[in-house]
Amino acid sequence: MKKHRSICLAVFLIAAIFVRAQEQPAPNYEAMARLIIAELAERQFDKVVAQYDERLAAALPLDKLTAAWNSIIAQVGAFQSITAVEQEERFGYHIVYATCSFAKDKTILALAFDAKGKFGSFSMAPLSSRMPWTAPDYAKPEKFEERNVTVRTGSWELPGTLTLPKGAGPFPAVVLVHGSGPNDQDETVGGSKTFKDLAWGLASRGVAVLRYTKRTRKYGARSGEDLNAFTAKEETIDDARTAVALLAGMPEINPKQIFIAGHSLGAYLGPRIASGDAQVAGLILMAGNTRPLEDLVVEQVRYEARLKGEVTPEAQKQIDAAEASAKEFRNPDLKPGMAVDLLGSKLPASYVLDLRNYHPAETAATLKIPIYILQGGRDYQVRPADFEGWRKALGLKLTVRLKLYPELNHLFVAGNGMSTPAEYSKPGHVAEEVVIDVANWIAAQSTTH
């Protein structure tokens, strides 16, 4: 079992939202999780396997489950007890986080179940992945207030938070647009909350920030009227534009100074969001790729497979699977109504086809608004090749600024050496330098327009 998978920020996790949930009385997920852990401790692996859904049956058969449990025992010792349980709904699954005491250490076992109560995912994560968030030193809560808001796009209602500086407005404002996957409004990944850091940090410096729960987080498989026609428009673009319009109608906000700040997938889609919305005054693109998403998936899998040196046979299978998925993405015969295999998950062809003719750097080059492009030097999910893609298309434009932060990873958290999936589990904050730079850049746009 690859224990880091539960906390790694995957570049492309959209397929997970298409697990369809059937309406029925909710099972007792905690009781089921406790039973499975007890069966694992007693090495009754056949009983655990009997509770799998189809996807887990393919991914973690009996021999692999046995090896995974043996690996856990080798790391943390014999199982002793469950000391705490937390639960949440994510990407169509109900996840139970069981804090467990083992002979050598404590750790968290994460078990996911579908709406029918079938066992769909199993992983181990360090305790730090569930640690409470603490404010970064650069956040000054006395300088801002927060209020609940709702981002409504048609019948879709998304809970959000407006972080508003205190004092006389109107203020410049930023809409935060999520990366891949069904993110919460804070863009929580392991021990980091990228969007909460940005909201509190920017509001401390006079910039209002709106962040909201991603549609696929709240609605899962029901995130579009027709899943066979589901695209990035329904996943991300429509709600980002709605959030801009919501800010523009608030008296505390300067309607001529509303910016989109996208991270990862949100940065990739940023130019497309702005190209259809004249209300957007500028773009802040954080770790946005310029190359096709399928290329990033293959590159990330290869990187992780080689972190420990020699590529194992199991790791090579992952690389082969990623390359096979990329081949399906590029299939010239792909048509609406079909599905693409993404590392074992099915993604509607509509999503892939919608992005085939979208080139973010070229779209950005057509915009007449200021753009700030930020890239972490230790980011292995969006690489220097993508940053150079932005530079090549936009580097000569006077309205564009590009900056590389050598010590920062994909979450814009500082570190040393090669970035690894494991570092995402540790508590970390967006670097203060990033917050200062973004706030100053916004202030400069406010004085020049």
Short mmCIF file of C-alpha atoms in Angstrom, two decimals:
data_model
loop_
_atom_site.label_atom_id
_atom_site.label_comp_id
_atom_site.label_asym_id
_atom_site.label_seq_id
_atom_site.Cartn_x
_atom_site.Cartn_y
_atom_site.Cartn_z
CA MET A 1 0.00 0.00 0.00
CA LYS A 2 1.28 3.44 -0.93
CA LYS A 3 0.44 5.25 2.29
CA HIS A 4 1.14 8.74 0.95
CA ARG A 5 -1.72 8.52 -1.54
CA SER A 6 -4.24 9.65 1.09
CA ILE A 7 -2.48 12.98 1.59
CA CYS A 8 -0.77 13.67 -1.72
CA LEU A 9 -2.28 16.53 -3.69
CA ALA A 10 -2.99 14.71 -6.94
CA VAL A 11 -2.78 16.86 -10.02
CA PHE A 12 -5.91 15.32 -11.45
CA LEU A 13 -8.51 13.70 -9.18
CA ILE A 14 -11.68 14.72 -10.95
CA ALA A 15 -12.75 11.18 -11.80
CA ALA A 16 -13.49 10.44 -8.15
CA ILE A 17 -16.61 12.61 -8.22
CA PHE A 18 -18.39 10.31 -10.64
CA VAL A 19 -19.06 7.56 -8.14
CA ARG A 20 -22.83 7.50 -8.12
CA ALA A 21 -24.56 7.31 -4.75
CA GLN A 22 -27.90 5.52 -4.34
CA GLU A 23 -30.46 7.00 -1.96
CA GLN A 24 -30.95 4.72 1.04
CA PRO A 25 -30.64 4.88 4.84
CA ALA A 26 -27.08 5.74 5.83
CA PRO A 27 -25.08 2.80 7.17
CA ASN A 28 -23.28 3.01 10.49
CA TYR A 29 -19.90 3.86 9.01
CA GLU A 30 -18.03 4.07 12.29
CA ALA A 31 -19.21 0.62 13.35
CA MET A 32 -18.17 -0.81 9.98
CA ALA A 33 -14.75 0.83 10.19
CA ARG A 34 -14.19 -0.49 13.70
CA LEU A 35 -15.16 -4.00 12.57
CA ILE A 36 -12.77 -3.91 9.60
CA ILE A 37 -9.88 -2.71 11.75
CA ALA A 38 -10.60 -5.48 14.24
CA GLU A 39 -10.60 -8.03 11.42
CA LEU A 40 -7.31 -6.66 10.15
CA ALA A 41 -5.78 -6.90 13.63
CA GLU A 42 -6.95 -10.52 13.83
CA ARG A 43 -5.59 -11.13 10.31
CA GLN A 44 -9.02 -12.14 9.03
CA PHE A 45 -8.23 -10.64 5.66
CA ASP A 46 -10.78 -12.74 3.76
CA LYS A 47 -13.58 -11.12 5.79
CA VAL A 48 -12.26 -7.65 4.93
CA VAL A 49 -12.03 -8.43 1.22
CA ALA A 50 -15.65 -9.63 1.24
CA GLN A 51 -16.72 -6.06 2.09
CA TYR A 52 -14.92 -4.41 -0.86
CA ASP A 53 -16.54 -2.46 -3.66
CA GLU A 54 -15.50 -3.28 -7.23
CA ARG A 55 -12.75 -0.68 -7.41
CA LEU A 56 -11.04 -1.75 -4.20
CA ALA A 57 -11.37 -5.40 -5.20
CA ALA A 58 -9.31 -4.64 -8.30
CA ALA A 59 -6.81 -2.37 -6.54
CA LEU A 60 -6.20 -4.28 -3.28
CA PRO A 61 -6.81 -8.04 -3.61
CA LEU A 62 -6.18 -10.42 -0.75
CA ASP A 63 -2.43 -10.77 -1.28
CA LYS A 64 -1.90 -7.01 -1.52
CA LEU A 65 -4.07 -6.34 1.52
CA THR A 66 -2.02 -8.86 3.49
CA ALA A 67 1.20 -7.20 2.37
CA ALA A 68 -0.17 -3.74 3.17
CA TRP A 69 -1.11 -4.73 6.72
CA ASN A 70 2.25 -6.42 7.23
CA SER A 71 3.92 -3.19 6.09
CA ILE A 72 1.93 -1.17 8.62
CA ILE A 73 2.81 -3.57 11.44
CA ALA A 74 6.49 -3.42 10.46
CA GLN A 75 6.42 0.37 10.72
CA VAL A 76 4.37 0.99 13.86
CA GLY A 77 4.20 -2.36 15.68
CA ALA A 78 1.26 -4.48 16.74
CA PHE A 79 -2.22 -2.97 16.82
CA GLN A 80 -3.48 -2.02 20.27
CA SER A 81 -6.64 0.11 20.15
CA ILE A 82 -8.68 2.83 18.47
CA THR A 83 -8.43 6.05 20.48
CA ALA A 84 -10.49 8.49 18.40
CA VAL A 85 -12.74 8.58 15.33
CA GLU A 86 -13.57 11.44 12.95
CA GLN A 87 -15.78 11.31 9.86
CA GLU A 88 -16.43 13.38 6.74
CA GLU A 89 -18.08 13.21 3.32
CA ARG A 90 -15.73 13.57 0.37
CA PHE A 91 -15.99 12.88 -3.38
CA GLY A 92 -19.01 10.59 -3.06
CA TYR A 93 -17.56 8.58 -0.18
CA HIS A 94 -17.97 8.63 3.59
CA ILE A 95 -14.52 8.60 5.15
CA VAL A 96 -13.78 7.39 8.68
CA TYR A 97 -10.48 8.53 10.19
CA ALA A 98 -9.57 6.20 13.05
CA THR A 99 -6.70 7.29 15.26
CA CYS A 100 -5.05 4.04 16.34
CA SER A 101 -2.46 3.14 18.93
CA PHE A 102 0.14 0.61 17.81
CA ALA A 103 3.02 -0.77 19.86
CA LYS A 104 5.57 1.70 18.43
CA ASP A 105 3.48 4.73 17.51
CA LYS A 106 0.07 6.24 16.83
CA THR A 107 -1.24 6.67 13.33
CA ILE A 108 -4.47 7.24 11.43
CA LEU A 109 -6.23 4.60 9.37
CA ALA A 110 -8.57 6.14 6.79
CA LEU A 111 -11.39 3.93 5.52
CA ALA A 112 -13.83 5.11 2.86
CA PHE A 113 -17.29 3.68 2.18
CA ASP A 114 -19.80 4.31 -0.57
CA ALA A 115 -23.46 5.12 0.11
CA LYS A 116 -24.32 1.41 0.07
CA GLY A 117 -21.78 0.73 2.79
CA LYS A 118 -19.26 -0.98 0.52
CA PHE A 119 -15.61 -0.61 1.57
CA GLY A 120 -13.96 1.52 -1.11
CA SER A 121 -10.57 2.79 0.08
CA PHE A 122 -7.96 2.07 2.75
CA SER A 123 -4.87 4.08 3.62
CA MET A 124 -2.61 5.15 6.46
CA ALA A 125 -1.75 8.75 7.29
CA PRO A 126 0.34 10.39 10.03
CA LEU A 127 -1.36 12.14 12.93
CA SER A 128 -0.24 15.50 11.57
CA SER A 129 -2.63 15.12 8.64
CA ARG A 130 -5.55 15.68 11.03
CA MET A 131 -3.95 18.33 13.24
CA PRO A 132 -5.95 21.53 13.88
CA TRP A 133 -4.99 24.49 11.71
CA THR A 134 -3.17 27.32 13.47
CA ALA A 135 -2.92 30.80 12.01
CA PRO A 136 0.38 31.81 10.39
CA ASP A 137 2.33 34.61 12.07
CA TYR A 138 1.54 37.00 9.23
CA ALA A 139 -2.21 36.74 9.82
CA LYS A 140 -3.58 39.55 12.00
CA PRO A 141 -7.16 38.61 13.01
CA GLU A 142 -7.70 42.00 14.63
CA LYS A 143 -7.47 43.58 11.17
CA PHE A 144 -10.33 41.70 9.51
CA GLU A 145 -13.65 39.99 10.07
CA GLU A 146 -15.30 37.00 8.42
CA ARG A 147 -18.87 36.44 7.32
CA ASN A 148 -20.68 33.52 5.77
CA VAL A 149 -21.82 33.87 2.16
CA THR A 150 -23.47 31.61 -0.41
CA VAL A 151 -22.28 31.35 -4.00
CA ARG A 152 -25.38 30.52 -6.08
CA THR A 153 -25.03 29.38 -9.68
CA GLY A 154 -28.52 28.49 -10.80
CA SER A 155 -29.72 25.77 -8.45
CA TRP A 156 -26.22 25.08 -7.14
CA GLU A 157 -25.57 26.65 -3.73
CA LEU A 158 -22.06 26.65 -2.29
CA PRO A 159 -21.22 27.77 1.24
CA GLY A 160 -18.37 30.25 1.45
CA THR A 161 -16.58 32.79 3.59
CA LEU A 162 -15.80 36.43 2.89
CA THR A 163 -12.72 37.63 4.76
CA LEU A 164 -13.11 41.41 4.87
CA PRO A 165 -10.56 43.96 6.13
CA LYS A 166 -11.77 46.31 8.84
CA GLY A 167 -11.93 50.01 8.11
CA ALA A 168 -13.19 52.17 5.31
CA GLY A 169 -13.66 50.45 1.98
CA PRO A 170 -14.29 49.80 -0.74
CA PHE A 171 -11.54 47.18 -0.85
CA PRO A 172 -9.89 45.30 -3.70
CA ALA A 173 -10.94 41.66 -3.60
CA VAL A 174 -9.82 38.21 -4.66
CA VAL A 175 -11.82 35.10 -5.54
CA LEU A 176 -9.86 31.93 -4.77
CA VAL A 177 -10.30 29.12 -7.33
CA HIS A 178 -9.44 25.57 -6.30
CA GLY A 179 -7.05 23.01 -7.63
CA SER A 180 -8.05 19.50 -8.75
CA GLY A 181 -10.35 17.34 -6.72
CA PRO A 182 -13.38 18.02 -4.51
CA ASN A 183 -11.78 20.66 -2.30
CA ASP A 184 -13.20 22.37 0.75
CA GLN A 185 -13.19 26.18 0.93
CA ASP A 186 -9.80 26.21 2.67
CA GLU A 187 -8.22 23.91 0.06
CA THR A 188 -7.15 21.58 2.86
CA VAL A 189 -4.40 19.15 1.88
CA GLY A 190 -2.85 17.10 4.67
CA GLY A 191 -1.44 19.59 7.17
CA SER A 192 -1.98 22.70 5.03
CA LYS A 193 -4.90 25.01 4.31
CA THR A 194 -3.64 27.01 1.37
CA PHE A 195 -6.75 29.14 0.86
CA LYS A 196 -7.27 29.96 4.52
CA ASP A 197 -3.64 31.10 4.74
CA LEU A 198 -4.15 33.33 1.70
CA ALA A 199 -7.46 34.71 2.94
CA TRP A 200 -6.18 35.63 6.38
CA GLY A 201 -2.84 36.87 5.10
CA LEU A 202 -4.26 39.08 2.34
CA ALA A 203 -7.09 40.44 4.48
CA SER A 204 -4.47 41.45 7.06
CA ARG A 205 -3.02 43.61 4.28
CA GLY A 206 -6.22 45.25 3.10
CA VAL A 207 -7.48 42.79 0.46
CA ALA A 208 -10.89 41.12 0.78
CA VAL A 209 -10.97 37.43 -0.08
CA LEU A 210 -13.85 35.14 -1.02
CA ARG A 211 -13.37 31.39 -0.74
CA TYR A 212 -16.08 28.75 -1.12
CA THR A 213 -16.64 25.01 -1.14
CA LYS A 214 -16.06 23.50 -4.56
CA ARG A 215 -19.17 22.20 -6.28
CA THR A 216 -17.79 18.67 -6.54
CA ARG A 217 -17.09 18.70 -2.82
CA LYS A 218 -20.70 19.46 -1.87
CA TYR A 219 -22.59 17.68 -4.63
CA GLY A 220 -20.24 14.87 -5.68
CA ALA A 221 -21.68 12.90 -8.59
CA ARG A 222 -24.64 15.31 -8.77
CA SER A 223 -22.45 18.27 -9.76
CA GLY A 224 -23.87 18.61 -13.26
CA GLU A 225 -27.26 18.34 -14.92
CA ASP A 226 -25.89 15.67 -17.25
CA LEU A 227 -22.75 13.82 -16.19
CA ASN A 228 -22.19 12.66 -19.77
CA ALA A 229 -21.77 16.34 -20.68
CA PHE A 230 -19.81 17.37 -17.59
CA THR A 231 -16.87 19.75 -18.22
CA ALA A 232 -14.59 22.18 -16.40
CA LYS A 233 -17.32 24.77 -16.93
CA GLU A 234 -19.63 23.01 -14.49
CA GLU A 235 -16.81 21.91 -12.19
CA THR A 236 -15.05 25.26 -11.78
CA ILE A 237 -15.64 28.09 -14.26
CA ASP A 238 -19.32 28.90 -13.70
CA ASP A 239 -18.99 29.13 -9.92
CA ALA A 240 -15.85 31.29 -10.10
CA ARG A 241 -17.68 33.80 -12.29
CA THR A 242 -20.66 33.73 -9.94
CA ALA A 243 -18.34 34.50 -7.03
CA VAL A 244 -16.93 37.50 -8.93
CA ALA A 245 -20.46 38.80 -9.54
CA LEU A 246 -21.33 38.31 -5.89
CA LEU A 247 -18.38 40.46 -4.82
CA ALA A 248 -19.17 43.11 -7.42
CA GLY A 249 -22.55 43.67 -5.81
CA MET A 250 -21.19 44.29 -2.33
CA PRO A 251 -20.78 47.93 -1.23
CA GLU A 252 -17.61 47.07 0.71
CA ILE A 253 -15.89 45.86 -2.48
CA ASN A 254 -14.42 47.95 -5.29
CA PRO A 255 -16.11 46.41 -8.37
CA LYS A 256 -13.23 47.54 -10.60
CA GLN A 257 -10.65 45.69 -8.49
CA ILE A 258 -11.82 42.07 -8.34
CA PHE A 259 -9.12 39.51 -9.10
CA ILE A 260 -9.12 35.77 -9.70
CA ALA A 261 -6.42 33.84 -7.81
CA GLY A 262 -6.33 30.28 -9.08
CA HIS A 263 -4.20 27.46 -7.71
CA SER A 264 -3.11 24.46 -9.80
CA LEU A 265 -6.18 23.50 -11.88
CA GLY A 266 -7.70 26.85 -10.88
CA ALA A 267 -4.66 28.62 -12.34
CA TYR A 268 -4.79 26.49 -15.48
CA LEU A 269 -8.42 27.54 -15.97
CA GLY A 270 -7.87 31.15 -14.85
CA PRO A 271 -7.42 32.61 -18.35
CA ARG A 272 -10.57 30.86 -19.50
CA ILE A 273 -12.54 32.23 -16.54
CA ALA A 274 -11.34 35.77 -17.24
CA SER A 275 -11.81 35.54 -21.01
CA GLY A 276 -15.56 35.35 -20.54
CA ASP A 277 -15.93 37.78 -17.64
CA ALA A 278 -15.18 41.48 -18.10
CA GLN A 279 -15.60 41.99 -14.36
CA VAL A 280 -12.25 40.26 -13.68
CA ALA A 281 -9.61 42.98 -13.20
CA GLY A 282 -6.60 40.67 -13.17
CA LEU A 283 -5.30 37.14 -12.68
CA ILE A 284 -3.03 35.61 -10.06
CA LEU A 285 -1.95 32.19 -11.33
CA MET A 286 -0.32 29.96 -8.71
CA ALA A 287 1.30 26.73 -9.94
CA GLY A 288 -0.73 26.67 -13.14
CA ASN A 289 0.17 24.20 -15.85
CA THR A 290 0.46 25.14 -19.50
CA ARG A 291 0.86 21.56 -20.72
CA PRO A 292 -2.01 19.04 -21.05
CA LEU A 293 -3.26 17.52 -17.81
CA GLU A 294 -2.53 13.96 -18.94
CA ASP A 295 1.15 14.84 -19.36
CA LEU A 296 1.28 16.01 -15.76
CA VAL A 297 -0.30 12.78 -14.50
CA VAL A 298 2.36 10.66 -16.19
CA GLU A 299 5.16 12.96 -15.02
CA GLN A 300 3.96 12.91 -11.42
CA VAL A 301 3.67 9.13 -11.30
CA ARG A 302 7.15 8.76 -12.76
CA TYR A 303 8.58 11.23 -10.25
CA GLU A 304 7.07 9.45 -7.26
CA ALA A 305 8.15 6.06 -8.58
CA ARG A 306 11.77 7.20 -8.78
CA LEU A 307 11.99 8.99 -5.44
CA LYS A 308 13.69 6.04 -3.76
CA GLY A 309 16.02 5.33 -6.63
CA GLU A 310 15.37 2.18 -8.62
CA VAL A 311 11.86 1.79 -10.03
CA THR A 312 10.24 -1.32 -8.55
CA PRO A 313 8.07 -3.66 -10.63
CA GLU A 314 5.00 -2.37 -8.77
CA ALA A 315 5.97 1.24 -9.46
CA GLN A 316 6.50 0.40 -13.13
CA LYS A 317 2.94 -0.90 -13.25
CA GLN A 318 1.77 2.49 -12.00
CA ILE A 319 3.81 4.25 -14.69
CA ASP A 320 2.39 1.93 -17.34
CA ALA A 321 -1.14 2.62 -16.10
CA ALA A 322 -0.56 6.38 -16.22
CA GLU A 323 0.79 6.16 -19.76
CA ALA A 324 -2.19 4.04 -20.78
CA SER A 325 -4.53 6.68 -19.32
CA ALA A 326 -2.72 9.41 -21.24
CA LYS A 327 -3.15 7.40 -24.42
CA GLU A 328 -6.89 7.22 -23.79
CA PHE A 329 -6.96 10.99 -23.26
CA ARG A 330 -5.41 11.47 -26.71
CA ASN A 331 -7.61 8.94 -28.48
CA PRO A 332 -8.67 10.65 -31.75
CA ASP A 333 -11.86 8.56 -31.81
CA LEU A 334 -13.02 9.75 -28.38
CA LYS A 335 -16.65 10.93 -28.52
CA PRO A 336 -19.23 12.35 -26.10
CA GLY A 337 -20.90 9.61 -24.11
CA MET A 338 -17.69 7.60 -23.86
CA ALA A 339 -15.47 7.43 -20.77
CA VAL A 340 -11.74 7.67 -20.23
CA ASP A 341 -9.89 5.51 -17.73
CA LEU A 342 -7.87 7.63 -15.34
CA LEU A 343 -5.74 5.27 -13.23
CA GLY A 344 -8.72 3.01 -12.57
CA SER A 345 -11.43 5.68 -12.38
CA LYS A 346 -13.79 6.62 -15.18
CA LEU A 347 -13.92 10.21 -16.42
CA PRO A 348 -16.55 11.39 -18.92
CA ALA A 349 -15.16 11.98 -22.38
CA SER A 350 -16.92 15.35 -22.33
CA TYR A 351 -14.42 16.64 -19.77
CA VAL A 352 -11.42 15.59 -21.84
CA LEU A 353 -12.82 16.80 -25.16
CA ASP A 354 -13.69 20.19 -23.68
CA LEU A 355 -10.04 20.82 -22.79
CA ARG A 356 -8.44 19.57 -26.00
CA ASN A 357 -8.60 22.92 -27.74
CA TYR A 358 -7.89 24.98 -24.63
CA HIS A 359 -4.37 26.36 -24.34
CA PRO A 360 -4.08 28.47 -21.18
CA ALA A 361 -0.96 30.44 -22.09
CA GLU A 362 -2.32 31.31 -25.53
CA THR A 363 -5.65 32.36 -24.02
CA ALA A 364 -3.84 34.46 -21.41
CA ALA A 365 -1.90 36.22 -24.18
CA THR A 366 -5.17 37.54 -25.62
CA LEU A 367 -6.23 39.15 -22.35
CA LYS A 368 -5.74 42.85 -21.69
CA ILE A 369 -5.67 42.56 -17.91
CA PRO A 370 -2.63 42.32 -15.60
CA ILE A 371 -1.42 38.83 -14.72
CA TYR A 372 0.88 37.63 -11.94
CA ILE A 373 2.29 34.11 -12.38
CA LEU A 374 3.85 32.35 -9.36
CA GLN A 375 5.72 29.04 -9.36
CA GLY A 376 7.37 27.00 -6.62
CA GLY A 377 10.84 25.77 -7.50
CA ARG A 378 10.31 22.50 -5.60
CA ASP A 379 6.92 21.80 -7.18
CA TYR A 380 6.98 18.35 -8.81
CA GLN A 381 3.33 18.42 -9.89
CA VAL A 382 3.53 21.53 -12.02
CA ARG A 383 7.06 21.75 -13.31
CA PRO A 384 9.51 24.35 -14.67
CA ALA A 385 8.39 23.38 -18.18
CA ASP A 386 4.96 24.83 -17.38
CA PHE A 387 6.43 28.01 -15.93
CA GLU A 388 8.49 28.40 -19.08
CA GLY A 389 5.31 27.94 -21.08
CA TRP A 390 3.85 31.01 -19.41
CA ARG A 391 7.10 32.93 -19.86
CA LYS A 392 7.31 32.11 -23.55
CA ALA A 393 3.74 33.25 -24.21
CA LEU A 394 3.59 36.23 -21.85
CA GLY A 395 7.09 37.20 -20.75
CA LEU A 396 7.36 40.25 -22.98
CA LYS A 397 4.03 41.76 -21.94
CA LEU A 398 4.44 44.74 -19.60
CA THR A 399 1.24 43.81 -17.78
CA VAL A 400 2.59 40.39 -16.80
CA ARG A 401 4.85 39.50 -13.88
CA LEU A 402 6.40 36.06 -13.40
CA LYS A 403 8.18 34.96 -10.25
CA LEU A 404 9.82 31.68 -9.26
CA TYR A 405 10.14 30.85 -5.54
CA PRO A 406 13.01 28.31 -5.34
CA GLU A 407 12.25 26.83 -1.91
CA LEU A 408 8.46 26.41 -2.26
CA ASN A 409 6.48 23.30 -3.18
CA HIS A 410 3.13 22.92 -4.97
CA LEU A 411 1.29 24.35 -1.94
CA PHE A 412 3.75 27.27 -1.75
CA VAL A 413 5.10 25.93 1.52
CA ALA A 414 8.85 26.18 2.07
CA GLY A 415 11.09 23.13 2.32
CA ASN A 416 14.49 21.69 1.44
CA GLY A 417 15.66 19.11 -1.05
CA MET A 418 13.42 17.17 -3.39
CA SER A 419 9.74 17.58 -2.66
CA THR A 420 7.94 14.38 -1.64
CA PRO A 421 4.28 13.42 -1.12
CA ALA A 422 5.01 12.87 2.58
CA GLU A 423 5.75 16.55 3.21
CA TYR A 424 2.13 17.45 2.49
CA SER A 425 1.10 15.62 5.66
CA LYS A 426 3.10 18.02 7.82
CA PRO A 427 1.55 21.28 9.05
CA GLY A 428 2.70 24.14 6.87
CA HIS A 429 1.73 27.62 5.73
CA VAL A 430 1.90 29.52 2.48
CA ALA A 431 5.17 31.44 2.63
CA GLU A 432 4.85 35.00 3.90
CA GLU A 433 6.82 36.23 0.89
CA VAL A 434 4.04 35.01 -1.39
CA VAL A 435 1.34 36.78 0.61
CA ILE A 436 3.33 40.04 0.67
CA ASP A 437 4.08 39.84 -3.05
CA VAL A 438 0.46 39.20 -4.00
CA ALA A 439 -0.84 41.98 -1.73
CA ASN A 440 1.71 44.44 -3.12
CA TRP A 441 0.91 43.43 -6.70
CA ILE A 442 -2.80 44.02 -6.09
CA ALA A 443 -2.04 47.40 -4.52
CA ALA A 444 0.04 48.33 -7.58
CA GLN A 445 -2.87 47.50 -9.90
CA SER A 446 -5.16 49.62 -7.76
CA THR A 447 -2.93 52.65 -8.21
CA THR A 448 -2.39 52.24 -11.94
CA HIS A 449 -5.97 51.64 -13.03
#
